[in-house]
Amino acid sequence: MTAQEIRRLMRKKRKEAGVQDGAAVCAQILELSVYQMAHTVMAYAAIDGEVPLTAVMEDVLKTGRTLLLPRCEGLGIMYARRIKTLDELVPGAYGIMEPGEDCAIEENVDFVLVPGLAFDRRGGRIGYGGGYYDRFLSGKKAVRVGICADFALFERIPQTQEDRRMDCVVTPSETVHVQEEER
């Protein structure tokens, strides 16, 4: 299957599945030692059948750590901006809730939760096709955690040189830790 075919199939499956239950995914994330050690965590506001991460975002804020969310600021350009409460999110590009432009940009990120249409067991990701996360993650040392529904986890998906691989992938039923040599 090509990346475009997988994108079409995953969009259809997401539509059929409806809103994903994030409780099981959030519980697994909260148990990850790399999450527990992270000082700066980047999450996302779920749209169109993505797994919601509200419990993780609330935990980051409750434990006094830094919570970042992406803000699209031009074609293919995304910055991590700090929020202190979930009330700071406003409708932004593509109808996604994101931090306002008055929220501070943060360069240092320890742990990034990455949405996608599909992932594989080697840390591969197929996003929406804009390359926002691939550009953002390029050169960052943060732990990268892909988040998806069970049906969106494949054995192997097509990847290009520009695609950034994940360190692990979390679905409602499992956490896949990717070995360094597989990435």
PDB file of C-alpha atoms in Angstrom:
ATOM      1  CA  MET A   1       0.000   0.000   0.000  1.00  0.00           C
ATOM      2  CA  THR A   2       1.176   3.520  -0.712  1.00  0.00           C
ATOM      3  CA  ALA A   3       1.131   6.297   1.875  1.00  0.00           C
ATOM      4  CA  GLN A   4      -1.817   7.933   0.049  1.00  0.00           C
ATOM      5  CA  GLU A   5      -3.804   4.683   0.075  1.00  0.00           C
ATOM      6  CA  ILE A   6      -3.136   4.257   3.784  1.00  0.00           C
ATOM      7  CA  ARG A   7      -4.225   7.870   4.442  1.00  0.00           C
ATOM      8  CA  ARG A   8      -7.521   7.279   2.618  1.00  0.00           C
ATOM      9  CA  LEU A   9      -8.160   3.985   4.410  1.00  0.00           C
ATOM     10  CA  MET A  10      -7.370   5.420   7.857  1.00  0.00           C
ATOM     11  CA  ARG A  11      -9.596   8.466   7.333  1.00  0.00           C
ATOM     12  CA  LYS A  12     -12.456   6.126   6.382  1.00  0.00           C
ATOM     13  CA  LYS A  13     -11.843   3.853   9.389  1.00  0.00           C
ATOM     14  CA  ARG A  14     -11.643   6.834  11.739  1.00  0.00           C
ATOM     15  CA  LYS A  15     -14.929   8.153  10.434  1.00  0.00           C
ATOM     16  CA  GLU A  16     -16.554   4.747  10.971  1.00  0.00           C
ATOM     17  CA  ALA A  17     -15.032   4.359  14.456  1.00  0.00           C
ATOM     18  CA  GLY A  18     -15.973   7.846  15.650  1.00  0.00           C
ATOM     19  CA  VAL A  19     -14.267   9.515  18.597  1.00  0.00           C
ATOM     20  CA  GLN A  20     -11.526   7.359  20.099  1.00  0.00           C
ATOM     21  CA  ASP A  21     -11.529   6.559  23.798  1.00  0.00           C
ATOM     22  CA  GLY A  22      -8.342   8.049  25.161  1.00  0.00           C
ATOM     23  CA  ALA A  23      -8.533   6.571  28.680  1.00  0.00           C
ATOM     24  CA  ALA A  24      -6.515   3.412  27.906  1.00  0.00           C
ATOM     25  CA  VAL A  25      -3.910   5.339  25.891  1.00  0.00           C
ATOM     26  CA  CYS A  26      -3.530   8.016  28.565  1.00  0.00           C
ATOM     27  CA  ALA A  27      -3.148   5.374  31.294  1.00  0.00           C
ATOM     28  CA  GLN A  28      -0.275   3.758  29.377  1.00  0.00           C
ATOM     29  CA  ILE A  29       1.428   7.107  28.734  1.00  0.00           C
ATOM     30  CA  LEU A  30       1.208   8.046  32.424  1.00  0.00           C
ATOM     31  CA  GLU A  31       3.037   4.782  33.279  1.00  0.00           C
ATOM     32  CA  LEU A  32       5.959   5.358  30.880  1.00  0.00           C
ATOM     33  CA  SER A  33       9.140   6.150  32.807  1.00  0.00           C
ATOM     34  CA  VAL A  34      10.289   8.527  30.039  1.00  0.00           C
ATOM     35  CA  TYR A  35       7.032  10.461  30.496  1.00  0.00           C
ATOM     36  CA  GLN A  36       7.406  10.539  34.276  1.00  0.00           C
ATOM     37  CA  MET A  37      10.955  11.929  33.953  1.00  0.00           C
ATOM     38  CA  ALA A  38      10.051  14.562  31.338  1.00  0.00           C
ATOM     39  CA  HIS A  39      10.001  18.199  32.435  1.00  0.00           C
ATOM     40  CA  THR A  40       8.574  19.564  29.180  1.00  0.00           C
ATOM     41  CA  VAL A  41       5.770  17.621  27.477  1.00  0.00           C
ATOM     42  CA  MET A  42       4.202  18.431  24.114  1.00  0.00           C
ATOM     43  CA  ALA A  43       0.723  17.058  23.485  1.00  0.00           C
ATOM     44  CA  TYR A  44      -1.948  17.902  20.901  1.00  0.00           C
ATOM     45  CA  ALA A  45      -5.645  18.796  20.835  1.00  0.00           C
ATOM     46  CA  ALA A  46      -7.435  15.868  19.174  1.00  0.00           C
ATOM     47  CA  ILE A  47      -9.460  16.328  15.981  1.00  0.00           C
ATOM     48  CA  ASP A  48     -11.230  14.066  13.483  1.00  0.00           C
ATOM     49  CA  GLY A  49     -11.036  10.773  15.386  1.00  0.00           C
ATOM     50  CA  GLU A  50      -7.594  11.289  16.931  1.00  0.00           C
ATOM     51  CA  VAL A  51      -7.071   9.805  20.376  1.00  0.00           C
ATOM     52  CA  PRO A  52      -7.776  12.551  22.968  1.00  0.00           C
ATOM     53  CA  LEU A  53      -5.027  13.226  25.519  1.00  0.00           C
ATOM     54  CA  THR A  54      -6.873  15.387  28.039  1.00  0.00           C
ATOM     55  CA  ALA A  55      -5.879  13.210  31.038  1.00  0.00           C
ATOM     56  CA  VAL A  56      -2.182  13.496  30.123  1.00  0.00           C
ATOM     57  CA  MET A  57      -2.407  17.264  29.633  1.00  0.00           C
ATOM     58  CA  GLU A  58      -4.141  17.643  32.996  1.00  0.00           C
ATOM     59  CA  ASP A  59      -1.459  15.496  34.654  1.00  0.00           C
ATOM     60  CA  VAL A  60       1.361  17.618  33.213  1.00  0.00           C
ATOM     61  CA  LEU A  61      -0.267  20.784  34.544  1.00  0.00           C
ATOM     62  CA  LYS A  62      -1.166  19.244  37.917  1.00  0.00           C
ATOM     63  CA  THR A  63       2.405  18.042  38.480  1.00  0.00           C
ATOM     64  CA  GLY A  64       3.857  21.497  37.723  1.00  0.00           C
ATOM     65  CA  ARG A  65       5.643  20.548  34.525  1.00  0.00           C
ATOM     66  CA  THR A  66       5.649  22.521  31.284  1.00  0.00           C
ATOM     67  CA  LEU A  67       2.840  21.708  28.832  1.00  0.00           C
ATOM     68  CA  LEU A  68       3.292  22.594  25.181  1.00  0.00           C
ATOM     69  CA  LEU A  69       0.883  22.298  22.279  1.00  0.00           C
ATOM     70  CA  PRO A  70       1.562  22.912  18.604  1.00  0.00           C
ATOM     71  CA  ARG A  71       0.523  26.095  16.854  1.00  0.00           C
ATOM     72  CA  CYS A  72       0.622  26.255  13.045  1.00  0.00           C
ATOM     73  CA  GLU A  73       2.125  29.573  11.991  1.00  0.00           C
ATOM     74  CA  GLY A  74       2.359  29.330   8.243  1.00  0.00           C
ATOM     75  CA  LEU A  75       2.476  26.718   5.541  1.00  0.00           C
ATOM     76  CA  GLY A  76       4.448  23.803   6.986  1.00  0.00           C
ATOM     77  CA  ILE A  77       5.571  25.803  10.035  1.00  0.00           C
ATOM     78  CA  MET A  78       4.660  24.700  13.544  1.00  0.00           C
ATOM     79  CA  TYR A  79       5.930  25.915  16.912  1.00  0.00           C
ATOM     80  CA  ALA A  80       5.537  24.470  20.399  1.00  0.00           C
ATOM     81  CA  ARG A  81       3.867  27.030  22.642  1.00  0.00           C
ATOM     82  CA  ARG A  82       3.472  26.842  26.395  1.00  0.00           C
ATOM     83  CA  ILE A  83       0.084  26.873  28.059  1.00  0.00           C
ATOM     84  CA  LYS A  84      -0.654  27.102  31.775  1.00  0.00           C
ATOM     85  CA  THR A  85      -4.317  26.059  31.543  1.00  0.00           C
ATOM     86  CA  LEU A  86      -6.393  24.271  28.917  1.00  0.00           C
ATOM     87  CA  ASP A  87      -8.553  27.418  28.764  1.00  0.00           C
ATOM     88  CA  GLU A  88      -5.738  29.120  26.822  1.00  0.00           C
ATOM     89  CA  LEU A  89      -6.525  27.056  23.710  1.00  0.00           C
ATOM     90  CA  VAL A  90      -8.236  28.889  20.847  1.00  0.00           C
ATOM     91  CA  PRO A  91      -9.483  27.738  17.424  1.00  0.00           C
ATOM     92  CA  GLY A  92      -6.591  27.936  15.001  1.00  0.00           C
ATOM     93  CA  ALA A  93      -5.412  26.651  11.658  1.00  0.00           C
ATOM     94  CA  TYR A  94      -7.439  23.796  10.215  1.00  0.00           C
ATOM     95  CA  GLY A  95      -9.993  24.152  13.044  1.00  0.00           C
ATOM     96  CA  ILE A  96      -7.545  22.720  15.585  1.00  0.00           C
ATOM     97  CA  MET A  97      -7.541  24.075  19.130  1.00  0.00           C
ATOM     98  CA  GLU A  98      -4.109  25.553  19.766  1.00  0.00           C
ATOM     99  CA  PRO A  99      -2.323  28.014  22.054  1.00  0.00           C
ATOM    100  CA  GLY A 100      -2.885  31.684  21.332  1.00  0.00           C
ATOM    101  CA  GLU A 101      -0.131  33.728  19.737  1.00  0.00           C
ATOM    102  CA  ASP A 102       0.548  35.363  23.115  1.00  0.00           C
ATOM    103  CA  CYS A 103       1.672  32.000  24.558  1.00  0.00           C
ATOM    104  CA  ALA A 104       5.467  31.653  24.724  1.00  0.00           C
ATOM    105  CA  ILE A 105       7.340  29.590  22.136  1.00  0.00           C
ATOM    106  CA  GLU A 106       9.472  26.851  23.724  1.00  0.00           C
ATOM    107  CA  GLU A 107      12.433  25.306  21.908  1.00  0.00           C
ATOM    108  CA  ASN A 108      13.354  22.646  24.459  1.00  0.00           C
ATOM    109  CA  VAL A 109      11.040  19.648  24.533  1.00  0.00           C
ATOM    110  CA  ASP A 110      11.680  16.410  26.454  1.00  0.00           C
ATOM    111  CA  PHE A 111       8.690  14.333  25.373  1.00  0.00           C
ATOM    112  CA  VAL A 112       6.402  14.709  22.321  1.00  0.00           C
ATOM    113  CA  LEU A 113       3.059  12.962  21.793  1.00  0.00           C
ATOM    114  CA  VAL A 114       2.589  12.757  18.034  1.00  0.00           C
ATOM    115  CA  PRO A 115      -0.721  12.214  16.243  1.00  0.00           C
ATOM    116  CA  GLY A 116      -0.861  10.417  12.920  1.00  0.00           C
ATOM    117  CA  LEU A 117      -3.104   8.504  10.580  1.00  0.00           C
ATOM    118  CA  ALA A 118      -0.994   5.336  10.833  1.00  0.00           C
ATOM    119  CA  PHE A 119       2.136   4.027  12.564  1.00  0.00           C
ATOM    120  CA  ASP A 120       4.163   0.868  12.320  1.00  0.00           C
ATOM    121  CA  ARG A 121       6.022  -1.315  14.783  1.00  0.00           C
ATOM    122  CA  ARG A 122       9.365   0.143  13.652  1.00  0.00           C
ATOM    123  CA  GLY A 123       8.344   3.674  14.630  1.00  0.00           C
ATOM    124  CA  GLY A 124       7.241   4.749  11.155  1.00  0.00           C
ATOM    125  CA  ARG A 125       4.471   7.320  10.847  1.00  0.00           C
ATOM    126  CA  ILE A 126       2.085   8.491   8.180  1.00  0.00           C
ATOM    127  CA  GLY A 127       0.716  11.909   8.997  1.00  0.00           C
ATOM    128  CA  TYR A 128      -1.694  14.093   7.119  1.00  0.00           C
ATOM    129  CA  GLY A 129       0.763  14.945   4.347  1.00  0.00           C
ATOM    130  CA  GLY A 130       1.812  18.475   5.305  1.00  0.00           C
ATOM    131  CA  GLY A 131       5.113  17.548   6.966  1.00  0.00           C
ATOM    132  CA  TYR A 132       4.487  19.784   9.996  1.00  0.00           C
ATOM    133  CA  TYR A 133       5.595  17.232  12.597  1.00  0.00           C
ATOM    134  CA  ASP A 134       8.475  15.909  10.471  1.00  0.00           C
ATOM    135  CA  ARG A 135       9.934  19.422  10.180  1.00  0.00           C
ATOM    136  CA  PHE A 136       9.249  20.204  13.834  1.00  0.00           C
ATOM    137  CA  LEU A 137      10.900  16.989  15.078  1.00  0.00           C
ATOM    138  CA  SER A 138      13.936  17.302  12.835  1.00  0.00           C
ATOM    139  CA  GLY A 139      16.963  17.911  15.047  1.00  0.00           C
ATOM    140  CA  LYS A 140      15.002  17.641  18.311  1.00  0.00           C
ATOM    141  CA  LYS A 141      16.299  15.234  20.971  1.00  0.00           C
ATOM    142  CA  ALA A 142      12.845  14.711  22.505  1.00  0.00           C
ATOM    143  CA  VAL A 143      11.366  11.258  23.074  1.00  0.00           C
ATOM    144  CA  ARG A 144       8.782  10.795  20.290  1.00  0.00           C
ATOM    145  CA  VAL A 145       5.634   8.833  21.077  1.00  0.00           C
ATOM    146  CA  GLY A 146       3.154   8.045  18.316  1.00  0.00           C
ATOM    147  CA  ILE A 147      -0.497   7.820  19.321  1.00  0.00           C
ATOM    148  CA  CYS A 148      -3.118   5.882  17.340  1.00  0.00           C
ATOM    149  CA  ALA A 149      -6.077   3.527  17.409  1.00  0.00           C
ATOM    150  CA  ASP A 150      -5.383  -0.218  17.295  1.00  0.00           C
ATOM    151  CA  PHE A 151      -6.524  -0.425  13.664  1.00  0.00           C
ATOM    152  CA  ALA A 152      -3.942   2.197  12.671  1.00  0.00           C
ATOM    153  CA  LEU A 153      -0.904   0.174  13.792  1.00  0.00           C
ATOM    154  CA  PHE A 154       0.733  -1.715  10.910  1.00  0.00           C
ATOM    155  CA  GLU A 155       3.684  -4.098  10.722  1.00  0.00           C
ATOM    156  CA  ARG A 156       5.359  -1.833   8.173  1.00  0.00           C
ATOM    157  CA  ILE A 157       4.350   1.337   6.313  1.00  0.00           C
ATOM    158  CA  PRO A 158       6.163   3.202   3.544  1.00  0.00           C
ATOM    159  CA  GLN A 159       8.639   5.838   4.752  1.00  0.00           C
ATOM    160  CA  THR A 160      10.754   8.506   3.089  1.00  0.00           C
ATOM    161  CA  GLN A 161      14.035  10.044   4.204  1.00  0.00           C
ATOM    162  CA  GLU A 162      12.186  13.111   5.536  1.00  0.00           C
ATOM    163  CA  ASP A 163       9.894  11.049   7.794  1.00  0.00           C
ATOM    164  CA  ARG A 164      10.804  11.147  11.476  1.00  0.00           C
ATOM    165  CA  ARG A 165      10.451   7.859  13.337  1.00  0.00           C
ATOM    166  CA  MET A 166       8.958   7.399  16.799  1.00  0.00           C
ATOM    167  CA  ASP A 167      10.664   5.949  19.868  1.00  0.00           C
ATOM    168  CA  CYS A 168       7.460   4.157  20.783  1.00  0.00           C
ATOM    169  CA  VAL A 169       3.855   3.890  19.661  1.00  0.00           C
ATOM    170  CA  VAL A 170       0.893   3.714  22.046  1.00  0.00           C
ATOM    171  CA  THR A 171      -2.504   2.291  21.092  1.00  0.00           C
ATOM    172  CA  PRO A 172      -5.434   1.518  23.419  1.00  0.00           C
ATOM    173  CA  SER A 173      -4.247  -2.092  23.766  1.00  0.00           C
ATOM    174  CA  GLU A 174      -0.433  -1.908  23.653  1.00  0.00           C
ATOM    175  CA  THR A 175       2.757   0.106  23.873  1.00  0.00           C
ATOM    176  CA  VAL A 176       5.355  -0.721  21.234  1.00  0.00           C
ATOM    177  CA  HIS A 177       8.913   0.221  22.210  1.00  0.00           C
ATOM    178  CA  VAL A 178      11.009   0.675  19.084  1.00  0.00           C
ATOM    179  CA  GLN A 179      14.558  -0.618  19.190  1.00  0.00           C
ATOM    180  CA  GLU A 180      17.271   1.835  18.044  1.00  0.00           C
ATOM    181  CA  GLU A 181      18.351  -0.413  15.152  1.00  0.00           C
ATOM    182  CA  GLU A 182      14.769  -0.542  13.820  1.00  0.00           C
ATOM    183  CA  ARG A 183      14.542   3.231  13.433  1.00  0.00           C
TER     184      ARG A 183
END
